[in-house]
Coordinates of C-alpha atoms in Angstrom, one line a residue:
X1 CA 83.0 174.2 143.4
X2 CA 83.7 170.6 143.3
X3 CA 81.4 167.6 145.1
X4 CA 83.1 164.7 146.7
X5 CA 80.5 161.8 147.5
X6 CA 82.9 160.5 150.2
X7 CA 85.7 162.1 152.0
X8 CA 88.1 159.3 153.7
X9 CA 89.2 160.0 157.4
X10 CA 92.8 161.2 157.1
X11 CA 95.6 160.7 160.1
X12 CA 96.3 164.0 162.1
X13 CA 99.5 165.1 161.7
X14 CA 101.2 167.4 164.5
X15 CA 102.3 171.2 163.5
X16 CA 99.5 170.8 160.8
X17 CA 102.6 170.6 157.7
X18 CA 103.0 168.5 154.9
X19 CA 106.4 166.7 154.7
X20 CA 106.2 165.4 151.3
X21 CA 104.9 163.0 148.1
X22 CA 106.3 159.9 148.7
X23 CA 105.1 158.7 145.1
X24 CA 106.4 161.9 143.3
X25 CA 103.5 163.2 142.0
X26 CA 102.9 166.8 143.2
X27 CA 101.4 168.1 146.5
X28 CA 100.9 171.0 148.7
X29 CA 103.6 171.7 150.8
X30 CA 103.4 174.1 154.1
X31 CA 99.6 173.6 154.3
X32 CA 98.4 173.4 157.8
X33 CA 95.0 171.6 155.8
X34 CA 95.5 169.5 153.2
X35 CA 93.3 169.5 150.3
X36 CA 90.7 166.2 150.9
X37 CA 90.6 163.3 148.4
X38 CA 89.6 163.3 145.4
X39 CA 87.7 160.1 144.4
X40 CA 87.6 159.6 140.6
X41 CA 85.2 157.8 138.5
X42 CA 87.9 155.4 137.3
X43 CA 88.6 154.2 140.4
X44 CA 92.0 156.6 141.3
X45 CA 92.6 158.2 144.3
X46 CA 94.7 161.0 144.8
X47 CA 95.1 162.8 148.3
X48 CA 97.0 166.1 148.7
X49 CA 98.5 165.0 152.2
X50 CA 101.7 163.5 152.9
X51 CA 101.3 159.7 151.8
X52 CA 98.5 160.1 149.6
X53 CA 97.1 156.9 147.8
X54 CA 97.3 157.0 143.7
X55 CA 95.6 153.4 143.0
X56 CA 95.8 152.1 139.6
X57 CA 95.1 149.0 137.7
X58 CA 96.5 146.4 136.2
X59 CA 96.1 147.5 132.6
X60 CA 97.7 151.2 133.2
X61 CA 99.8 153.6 135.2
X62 CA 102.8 152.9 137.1
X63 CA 103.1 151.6 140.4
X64 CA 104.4 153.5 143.3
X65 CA 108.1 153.6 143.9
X66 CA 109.3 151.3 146.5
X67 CA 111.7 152.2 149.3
X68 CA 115.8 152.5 148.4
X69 CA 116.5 149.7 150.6
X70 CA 113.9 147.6 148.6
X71 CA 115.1 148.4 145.5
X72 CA 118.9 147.2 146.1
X73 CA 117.1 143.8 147.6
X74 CA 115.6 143.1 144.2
X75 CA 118.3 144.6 142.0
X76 CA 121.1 142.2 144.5
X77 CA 118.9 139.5 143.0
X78 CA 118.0 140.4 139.3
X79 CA 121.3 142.3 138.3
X80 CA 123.4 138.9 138.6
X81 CA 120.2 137.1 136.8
X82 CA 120.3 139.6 133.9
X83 CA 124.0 139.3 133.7
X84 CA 124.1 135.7 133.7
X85 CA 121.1 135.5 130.8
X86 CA 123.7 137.7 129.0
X87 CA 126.3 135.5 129.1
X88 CA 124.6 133.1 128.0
X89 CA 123.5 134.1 125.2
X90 CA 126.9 135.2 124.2
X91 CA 128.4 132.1 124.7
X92 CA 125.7 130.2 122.9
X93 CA 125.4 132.7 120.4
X94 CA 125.7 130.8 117.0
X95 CA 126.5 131.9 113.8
X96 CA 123.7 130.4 111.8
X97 CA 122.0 127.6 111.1
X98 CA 124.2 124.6 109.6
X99 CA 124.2 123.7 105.7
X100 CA 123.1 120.6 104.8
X101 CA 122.3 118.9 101.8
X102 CA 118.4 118.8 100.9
X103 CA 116.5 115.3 101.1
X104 CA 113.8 116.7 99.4
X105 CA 111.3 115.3 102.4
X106 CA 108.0 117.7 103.8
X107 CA 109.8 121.3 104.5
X108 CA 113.3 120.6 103.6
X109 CA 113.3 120.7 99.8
X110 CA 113.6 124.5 97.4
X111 CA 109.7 125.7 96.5
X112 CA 108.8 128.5 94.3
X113 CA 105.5 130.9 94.0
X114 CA 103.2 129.6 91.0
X115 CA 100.2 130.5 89.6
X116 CA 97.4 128.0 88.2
X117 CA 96.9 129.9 84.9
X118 CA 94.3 127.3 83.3
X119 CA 92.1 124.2 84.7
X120 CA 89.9 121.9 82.4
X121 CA 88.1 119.0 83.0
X122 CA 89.1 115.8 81.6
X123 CA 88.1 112.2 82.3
X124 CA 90.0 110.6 84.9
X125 CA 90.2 106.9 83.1
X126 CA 91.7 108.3 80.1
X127 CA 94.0 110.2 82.8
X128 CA 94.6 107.1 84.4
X129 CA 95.0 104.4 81.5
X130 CA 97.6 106.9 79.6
X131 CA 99.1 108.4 82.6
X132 CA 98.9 106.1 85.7
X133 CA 99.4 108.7 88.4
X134 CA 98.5 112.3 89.3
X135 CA 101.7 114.6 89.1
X136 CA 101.4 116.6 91.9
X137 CA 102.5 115.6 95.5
X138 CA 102.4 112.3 96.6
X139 CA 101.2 113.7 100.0
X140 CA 98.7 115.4 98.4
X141 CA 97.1 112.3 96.9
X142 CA 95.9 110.6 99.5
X143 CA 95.7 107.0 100.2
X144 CA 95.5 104.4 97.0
X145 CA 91.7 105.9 96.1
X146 CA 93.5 108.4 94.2
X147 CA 95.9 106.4 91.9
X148 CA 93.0 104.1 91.3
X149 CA 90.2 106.3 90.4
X150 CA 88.7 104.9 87.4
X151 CA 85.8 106.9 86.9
X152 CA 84.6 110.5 87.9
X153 CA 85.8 114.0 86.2
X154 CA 89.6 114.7 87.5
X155 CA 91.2 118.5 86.4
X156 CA 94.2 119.1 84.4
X157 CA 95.7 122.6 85.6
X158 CA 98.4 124.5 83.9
X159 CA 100.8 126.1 86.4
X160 CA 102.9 128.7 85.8
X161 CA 106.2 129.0 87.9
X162 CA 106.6 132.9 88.8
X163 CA 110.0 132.8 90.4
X164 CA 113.2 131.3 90.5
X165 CA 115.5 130.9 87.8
X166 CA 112.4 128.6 86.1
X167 CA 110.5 131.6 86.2
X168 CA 107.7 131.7 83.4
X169 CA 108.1 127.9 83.0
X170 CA 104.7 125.8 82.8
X171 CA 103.8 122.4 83.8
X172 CA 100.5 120.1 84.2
X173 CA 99.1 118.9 87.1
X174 CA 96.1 116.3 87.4
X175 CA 93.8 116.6 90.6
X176 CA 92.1 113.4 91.1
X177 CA 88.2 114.4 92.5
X178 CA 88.7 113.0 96.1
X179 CA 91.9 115.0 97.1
X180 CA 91.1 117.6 99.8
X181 CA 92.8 120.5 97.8
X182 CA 91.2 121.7 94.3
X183 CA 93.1 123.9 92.2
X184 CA 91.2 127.1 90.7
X185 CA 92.1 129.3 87.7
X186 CA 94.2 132.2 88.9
X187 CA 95.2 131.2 92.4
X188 CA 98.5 131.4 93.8
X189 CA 100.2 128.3 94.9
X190 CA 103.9 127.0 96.0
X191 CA 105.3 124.7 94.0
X192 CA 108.3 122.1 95.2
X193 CA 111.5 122.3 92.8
X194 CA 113.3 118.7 92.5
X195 CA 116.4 119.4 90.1
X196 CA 117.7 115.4 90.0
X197 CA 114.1 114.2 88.7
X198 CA 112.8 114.1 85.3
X199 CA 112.0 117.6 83.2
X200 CA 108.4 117.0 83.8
X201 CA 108.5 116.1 87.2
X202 CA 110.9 118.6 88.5
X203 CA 107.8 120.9 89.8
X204 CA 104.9 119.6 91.8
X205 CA 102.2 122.2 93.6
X206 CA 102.5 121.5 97.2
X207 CA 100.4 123.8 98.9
X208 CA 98.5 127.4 99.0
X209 CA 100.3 130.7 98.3
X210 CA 98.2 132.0 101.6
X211 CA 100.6 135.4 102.5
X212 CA 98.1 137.8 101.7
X213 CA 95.3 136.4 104.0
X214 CA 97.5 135.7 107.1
X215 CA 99.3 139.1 106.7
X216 CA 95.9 141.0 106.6
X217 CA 95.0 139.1 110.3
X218 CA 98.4 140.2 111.3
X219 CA 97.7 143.9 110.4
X220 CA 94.1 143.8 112.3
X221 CA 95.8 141.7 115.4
X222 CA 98.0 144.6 115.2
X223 CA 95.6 147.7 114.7
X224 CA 93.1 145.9 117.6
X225 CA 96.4 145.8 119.9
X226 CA 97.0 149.6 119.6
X227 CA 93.4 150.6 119.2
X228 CA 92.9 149.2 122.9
X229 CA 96.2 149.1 124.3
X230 CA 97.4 152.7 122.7
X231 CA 101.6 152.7 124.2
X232 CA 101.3 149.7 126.0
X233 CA 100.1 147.7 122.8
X234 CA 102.4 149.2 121.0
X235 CA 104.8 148.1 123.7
X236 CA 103.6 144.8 123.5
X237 CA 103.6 144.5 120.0
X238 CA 107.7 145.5 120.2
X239 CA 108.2 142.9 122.5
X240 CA 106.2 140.3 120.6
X241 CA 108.9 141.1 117.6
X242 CA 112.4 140.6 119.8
X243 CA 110.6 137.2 121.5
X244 CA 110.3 135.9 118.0
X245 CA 114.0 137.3 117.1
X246 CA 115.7 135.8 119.7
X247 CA 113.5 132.5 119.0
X248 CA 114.7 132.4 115.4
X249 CA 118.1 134.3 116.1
X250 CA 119.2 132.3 119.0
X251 CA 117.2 129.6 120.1
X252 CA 116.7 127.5 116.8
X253 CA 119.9 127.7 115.2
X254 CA 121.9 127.1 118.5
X255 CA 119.6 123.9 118.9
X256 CA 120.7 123.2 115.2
X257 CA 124.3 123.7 116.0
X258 CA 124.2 120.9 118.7
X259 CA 123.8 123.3 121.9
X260 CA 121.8 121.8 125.1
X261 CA 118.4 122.2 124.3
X262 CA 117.7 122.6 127.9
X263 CA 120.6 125.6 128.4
X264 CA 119.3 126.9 125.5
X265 CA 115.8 127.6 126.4
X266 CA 116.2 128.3 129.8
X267 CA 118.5 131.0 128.3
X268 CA 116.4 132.1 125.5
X269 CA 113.2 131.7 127.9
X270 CA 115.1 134.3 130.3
X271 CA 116.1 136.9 127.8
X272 CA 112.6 136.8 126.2
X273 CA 111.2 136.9 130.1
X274 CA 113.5 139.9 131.2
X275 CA 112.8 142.3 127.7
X276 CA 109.1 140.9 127.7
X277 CA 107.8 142.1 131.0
X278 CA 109.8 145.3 131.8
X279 CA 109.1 146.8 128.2
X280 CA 105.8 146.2 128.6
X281 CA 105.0 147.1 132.4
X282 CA 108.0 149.3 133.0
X283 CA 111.4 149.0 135.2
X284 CA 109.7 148.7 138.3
X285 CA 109.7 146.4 141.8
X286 CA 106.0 145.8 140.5
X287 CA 107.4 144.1 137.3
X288 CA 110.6 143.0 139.1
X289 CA 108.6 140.8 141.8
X290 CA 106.2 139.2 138.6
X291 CA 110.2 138.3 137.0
X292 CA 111.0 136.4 140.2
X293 CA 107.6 134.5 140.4
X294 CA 108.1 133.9 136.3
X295 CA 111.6 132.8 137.2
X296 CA 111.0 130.3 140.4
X297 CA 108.2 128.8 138.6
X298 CA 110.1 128.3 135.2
X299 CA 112.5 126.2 137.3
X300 CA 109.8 124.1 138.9
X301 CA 108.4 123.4 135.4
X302 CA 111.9 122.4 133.8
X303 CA 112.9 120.5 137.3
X304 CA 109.2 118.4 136.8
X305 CA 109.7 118.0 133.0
X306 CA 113.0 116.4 133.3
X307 CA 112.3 114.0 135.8
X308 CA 108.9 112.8 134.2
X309 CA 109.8 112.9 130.6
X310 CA 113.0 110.4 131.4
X311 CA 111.0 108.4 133.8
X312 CA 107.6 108.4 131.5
X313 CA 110.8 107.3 128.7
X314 CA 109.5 109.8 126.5
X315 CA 111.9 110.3 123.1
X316 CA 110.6 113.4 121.7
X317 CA 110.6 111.9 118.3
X318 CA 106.8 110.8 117.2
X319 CA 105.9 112.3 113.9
X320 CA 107.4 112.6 110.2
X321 CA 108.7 116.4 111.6
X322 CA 110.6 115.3 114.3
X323 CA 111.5 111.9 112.6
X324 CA 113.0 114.1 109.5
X325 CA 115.2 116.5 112.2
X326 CA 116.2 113.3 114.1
X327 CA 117.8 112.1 110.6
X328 CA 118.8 115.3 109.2
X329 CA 120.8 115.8 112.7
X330 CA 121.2 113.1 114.5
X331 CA 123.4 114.8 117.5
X332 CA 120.5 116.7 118.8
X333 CA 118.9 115.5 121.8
X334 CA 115.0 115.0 120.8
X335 CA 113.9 114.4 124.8
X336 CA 115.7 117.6 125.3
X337 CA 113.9 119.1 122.7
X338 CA 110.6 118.0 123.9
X339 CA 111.8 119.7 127.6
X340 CA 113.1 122.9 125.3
X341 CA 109.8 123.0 124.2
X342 CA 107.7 122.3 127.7
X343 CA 109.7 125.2 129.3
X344 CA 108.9 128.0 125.8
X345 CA 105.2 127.2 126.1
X346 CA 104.5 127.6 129.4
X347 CA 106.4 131.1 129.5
X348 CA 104.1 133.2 128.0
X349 CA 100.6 131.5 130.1
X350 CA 103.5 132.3 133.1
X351 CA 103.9 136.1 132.3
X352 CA 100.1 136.7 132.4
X353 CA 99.5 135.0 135.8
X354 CA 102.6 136.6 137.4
X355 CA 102.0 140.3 136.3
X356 CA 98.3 139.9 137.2
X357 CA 98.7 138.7 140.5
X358 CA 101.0 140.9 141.4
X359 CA 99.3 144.0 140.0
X360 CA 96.4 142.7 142.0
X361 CA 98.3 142.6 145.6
X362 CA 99.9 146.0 144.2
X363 CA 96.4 147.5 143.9
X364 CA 95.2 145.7 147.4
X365 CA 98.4 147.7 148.9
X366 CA 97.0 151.0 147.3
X367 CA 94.0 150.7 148.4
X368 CA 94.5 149.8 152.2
X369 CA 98.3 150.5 153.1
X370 CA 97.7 149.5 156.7
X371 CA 97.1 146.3 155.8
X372 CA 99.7 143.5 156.5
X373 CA 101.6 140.9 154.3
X374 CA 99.4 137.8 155.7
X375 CA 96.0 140.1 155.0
X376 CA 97.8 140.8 151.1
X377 CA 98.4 137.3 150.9
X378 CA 95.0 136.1 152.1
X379 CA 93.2 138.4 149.8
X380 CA 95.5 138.0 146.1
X381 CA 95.1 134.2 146.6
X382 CA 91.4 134.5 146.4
X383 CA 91.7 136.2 143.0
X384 CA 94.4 133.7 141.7
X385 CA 92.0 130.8 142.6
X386 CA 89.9 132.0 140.0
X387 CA 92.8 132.8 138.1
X388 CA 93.9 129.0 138.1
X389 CA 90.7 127.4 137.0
X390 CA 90.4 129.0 134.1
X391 CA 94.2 128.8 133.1
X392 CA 94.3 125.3 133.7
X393 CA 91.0 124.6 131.7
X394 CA 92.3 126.8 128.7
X395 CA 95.6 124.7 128.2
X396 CA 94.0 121.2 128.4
X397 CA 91.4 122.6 125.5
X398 CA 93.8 123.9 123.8
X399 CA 95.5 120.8 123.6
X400 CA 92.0 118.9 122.8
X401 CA 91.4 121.5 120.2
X402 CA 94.6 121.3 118.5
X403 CA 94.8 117.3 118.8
X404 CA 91.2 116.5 117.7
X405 CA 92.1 114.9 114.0
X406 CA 94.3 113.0 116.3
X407 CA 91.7 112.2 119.4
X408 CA 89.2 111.4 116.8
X409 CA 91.6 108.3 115.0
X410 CA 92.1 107.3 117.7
X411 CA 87.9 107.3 118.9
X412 CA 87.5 105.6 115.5
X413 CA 89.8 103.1 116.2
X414 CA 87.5 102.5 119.6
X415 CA 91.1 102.7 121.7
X416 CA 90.3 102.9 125.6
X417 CA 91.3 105.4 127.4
X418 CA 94.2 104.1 129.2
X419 CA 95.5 102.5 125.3
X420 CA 95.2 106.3 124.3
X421 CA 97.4 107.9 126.9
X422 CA 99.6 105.4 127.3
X423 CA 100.9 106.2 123.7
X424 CA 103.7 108.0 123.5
X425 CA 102.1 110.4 120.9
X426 CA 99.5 111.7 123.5
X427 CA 101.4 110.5 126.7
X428 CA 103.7 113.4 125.2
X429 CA 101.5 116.0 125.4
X430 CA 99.9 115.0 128.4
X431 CA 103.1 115.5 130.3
X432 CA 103.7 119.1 128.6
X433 CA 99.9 119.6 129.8
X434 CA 100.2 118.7 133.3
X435 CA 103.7 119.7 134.0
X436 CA 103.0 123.4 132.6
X437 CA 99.9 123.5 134.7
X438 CA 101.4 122.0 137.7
X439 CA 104.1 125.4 137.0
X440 CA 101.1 127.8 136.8
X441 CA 99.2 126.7 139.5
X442 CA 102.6 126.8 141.7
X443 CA 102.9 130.3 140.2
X444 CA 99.7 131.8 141.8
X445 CA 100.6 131.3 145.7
X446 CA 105.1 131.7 145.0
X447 CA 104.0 135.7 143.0
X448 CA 101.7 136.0 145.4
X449 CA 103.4 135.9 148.8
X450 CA 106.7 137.7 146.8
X451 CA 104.2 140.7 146.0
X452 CA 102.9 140.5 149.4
X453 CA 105.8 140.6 151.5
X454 CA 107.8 143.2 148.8
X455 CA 105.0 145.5 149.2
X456 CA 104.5 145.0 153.0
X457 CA 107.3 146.1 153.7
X458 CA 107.8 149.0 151.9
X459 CA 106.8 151.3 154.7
X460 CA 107.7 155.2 153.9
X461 CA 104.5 157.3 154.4
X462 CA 101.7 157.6 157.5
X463 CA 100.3 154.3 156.6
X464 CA 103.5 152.6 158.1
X465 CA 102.1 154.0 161.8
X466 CA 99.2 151.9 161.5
X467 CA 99.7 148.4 163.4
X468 CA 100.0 145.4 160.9
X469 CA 96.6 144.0 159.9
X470 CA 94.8 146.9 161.5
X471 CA 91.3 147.5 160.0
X472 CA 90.4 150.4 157.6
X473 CA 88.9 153.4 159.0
X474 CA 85.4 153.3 158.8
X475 CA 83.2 155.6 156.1
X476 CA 82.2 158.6 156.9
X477 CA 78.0 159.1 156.3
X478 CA 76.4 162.0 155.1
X479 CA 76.4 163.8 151.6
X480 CA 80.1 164.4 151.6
X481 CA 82.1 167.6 151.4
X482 CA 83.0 170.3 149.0
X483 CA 86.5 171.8 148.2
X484 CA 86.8 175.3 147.1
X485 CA 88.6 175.4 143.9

């Protein structure tokens, strides 16, 4: 014997026989009384009549199948989508990234894998009045404090190159004792290889040797994703690998080769979109209607971003990285870039809103199929309200987060406000701020009334008799009733 706190009023149906499970899971057929509901701690509901809810969340289970006729709607619009995106990426395919000769400038020079093997202390203005200079980076030693240290206690470490054809070759480097990075006995560091320069110069440390640490973090981010998520992290995690392949496989190198950058994101964006979503929610008209909402407000983002960014005059080249790409290949459109880049960002903030709010008008369906597309709408927008606010608040701390060094020169420098967006710098990322969260917010209400109406009108069980925006049977009171098993 089983006890049900709350048995839900069920339609009558004549001749007192079950037709069917419209969502495929398995029923009593030729009953002239169906088994009542069972209501579950976790929030499903299964019913053994015809039509029988199976709610589920966001986080797991399918979604009930939609109607034929609403599956060849969706697939008339994502089949030529999906075979477009592959064209695309066939035509734009490239071959590899194009060889140039190395300046020698930040990331574009050889490095190797060192280790500091010794560091003693010596007197920095007998380093200085026989030497001059430290020998490590210039960018390391910063400002002119460094070359004209006369006093204090600098280190002299011995370095020990561990690959390359160099391998087991040592050379000195002087650490002056105001330099942000100290060298230790037995740490692993990268070293930058300059062949033209002089023997002793050839090798300079450059930064940390800091794999082990980040691939540890990895490996926990990992092991929390499938801890929590079990398949679908694992799912997730899968898809997190083929968005960075066809980022590094496709997207870069085709930039490199002189593609559009625009074509190529909204390409790349597309592919990583389409494999993204339905790998991790499953091939459904849940996941297809969160694809259309992703897609519509992907083209409202890269629409806004091209208008502002050429009337705001924005080039896309404001810092030694871009500068040294601008130089290195001049044919590539830096404002295109900076659009390229707009569109990738905001995509994966775009997934989350889409799936969840149509999850949530998904699960609203389930749990009251009578109710109509307005009622749906009136009711996911609600929770995508609350949705927005804290989306849009996470991006533009984000940005204040990452940007601080930057916010704070700028504070020291006692720049107003209007002085500090009106340079290009921050007026950069102010319009990748605001036209990403312009996208999002757009997002909420365009997923929304797509879920609403999608689901709506999928009509197959007993809940299509009920009048559109008809009210919910009420409760029935008392203890509930019990089920023989």
């Amino acid at each position: 014997m089983e006890q049900y706190p709350y048995q839900p009023p069920e339609p009558h149906h004549p001749g007192g026989s079950d037709q069917g499970v419209a969502d495929g899971h398995g029923a009593r057929e030729g009953s002239g009384d169906a088994a009542p509901a069972q209501v579950h701690p976790n929030g499903h509901g299964h019913s053994g009549r015809t039509g029988h809810t199976h709610g589920h969340s966001h986080s797991h289970g399918p979604a009930a199948p939609v109607s034929k006729h609403l599956r060849k709607v969706i697939a008339a619009i994502l089949v030529p989508f999906t075979a477009a995106v592959l064209v695309g990426l066939v035509v734009l395919w490239p071959g590899s990234a194009p060889a140039h000769k190395r300046s020698g400038v930040g990331f574009d020079r050889q490095t190797q894998q060192a280790t500091v093997t010794r560091v003693v202390e010596v007197s920095c203005k007998s380093v200085n009045a026989s030497g001059g200079t430290p020998a490590g980076d210039p960018a390391i030693a910063e400002g002119t404090a460094a070359q004209q240290q006369s006093g204090g206690t600098c280190k002299k470490a011995t370095v020990q190159v561990d690959t390359g054809k160099d391998k087991g070759r040592t050379f000195t480097e002087i650490v002056q004792p105001d330099q942000t990075r100290q060298l230790h006995q037995g740490e692993k560091v990268v070293v930058a290889y300059e062949p033209s320069a002089p023997r002793e110069l050839q090798y300079a440390v450059t930064d940390v040797d800091r794999k082990f640490p980040m691939a540890l973090l990895a490996g926990i981010f990992a092991v929390a994703v499938v801890v929590v998520g079990r398949l679908r992290g694992v799912m997730a995690l899968v898809a997190l690998a083929v968005s960075f392949l066809v980022l590094t496989l496709f997207i870069l190198p085709a930039i490199l080769e002189g593609a559009n950058p625009l074509v190529v994101a909204v390409v790349g964006s597309s592919a990583i979109m389409l494999i993204a979503l339905y790998m991790c929610h499953g091939l459904s008209a849940r996941t297809s209607v969160a694809v259309l909402g992703t897609l519509i407000s992907l083209s409202l983002i890269g629409a806004l971003g091209s208008l502002f960014i050429g009337w705001a005059a924005l080039t896309g080249n404001t810092d030694d990285n871009t500068g040294l790409i601008h130089g290195l290949y001049p044919s590539i459109d830096m404002s295109g870039l900076l659009l390229a880049g707009v569109i990738i960002g905001s995509l994966g903030v775009l997934d989350d809103v889409t799936v969840t709010q149509t999850s949530a008008v998904w699960e609203l369906h389930e749990a009251n199929p009578s109710m109509g597309w307005r009622g749906l709408y009136r009711a996911g927008i609600r929770i995508g309200r609350d949705h927005i606010a804290s989306v849009v608040n996470t991006l533009v701390l984000a940005y204040a987060g990452a940007a601080l060094p930057l916010l704070l020169l700028f504070s020291i420098a006692q720049s107003s406000v209007g002085t500090v967006a009106n340079s290009e710098l921050v007026a950069e990322e102010i319009v990748r701020t605001l036209v990403g969260s312009i996208g999002l917010v757009a997002s909420v209400p365009v997923t929304t009334v797509l879920a609403a109406l999608v689901v709506s009108a999928d009509r197959t069980g007993p809940a299509a008799a009920a009048p559109v925006g008809a009210q919910p049977a009420p409760a029935r009171g008392g203890r509930g009733r019990r089920r023989k098993r």
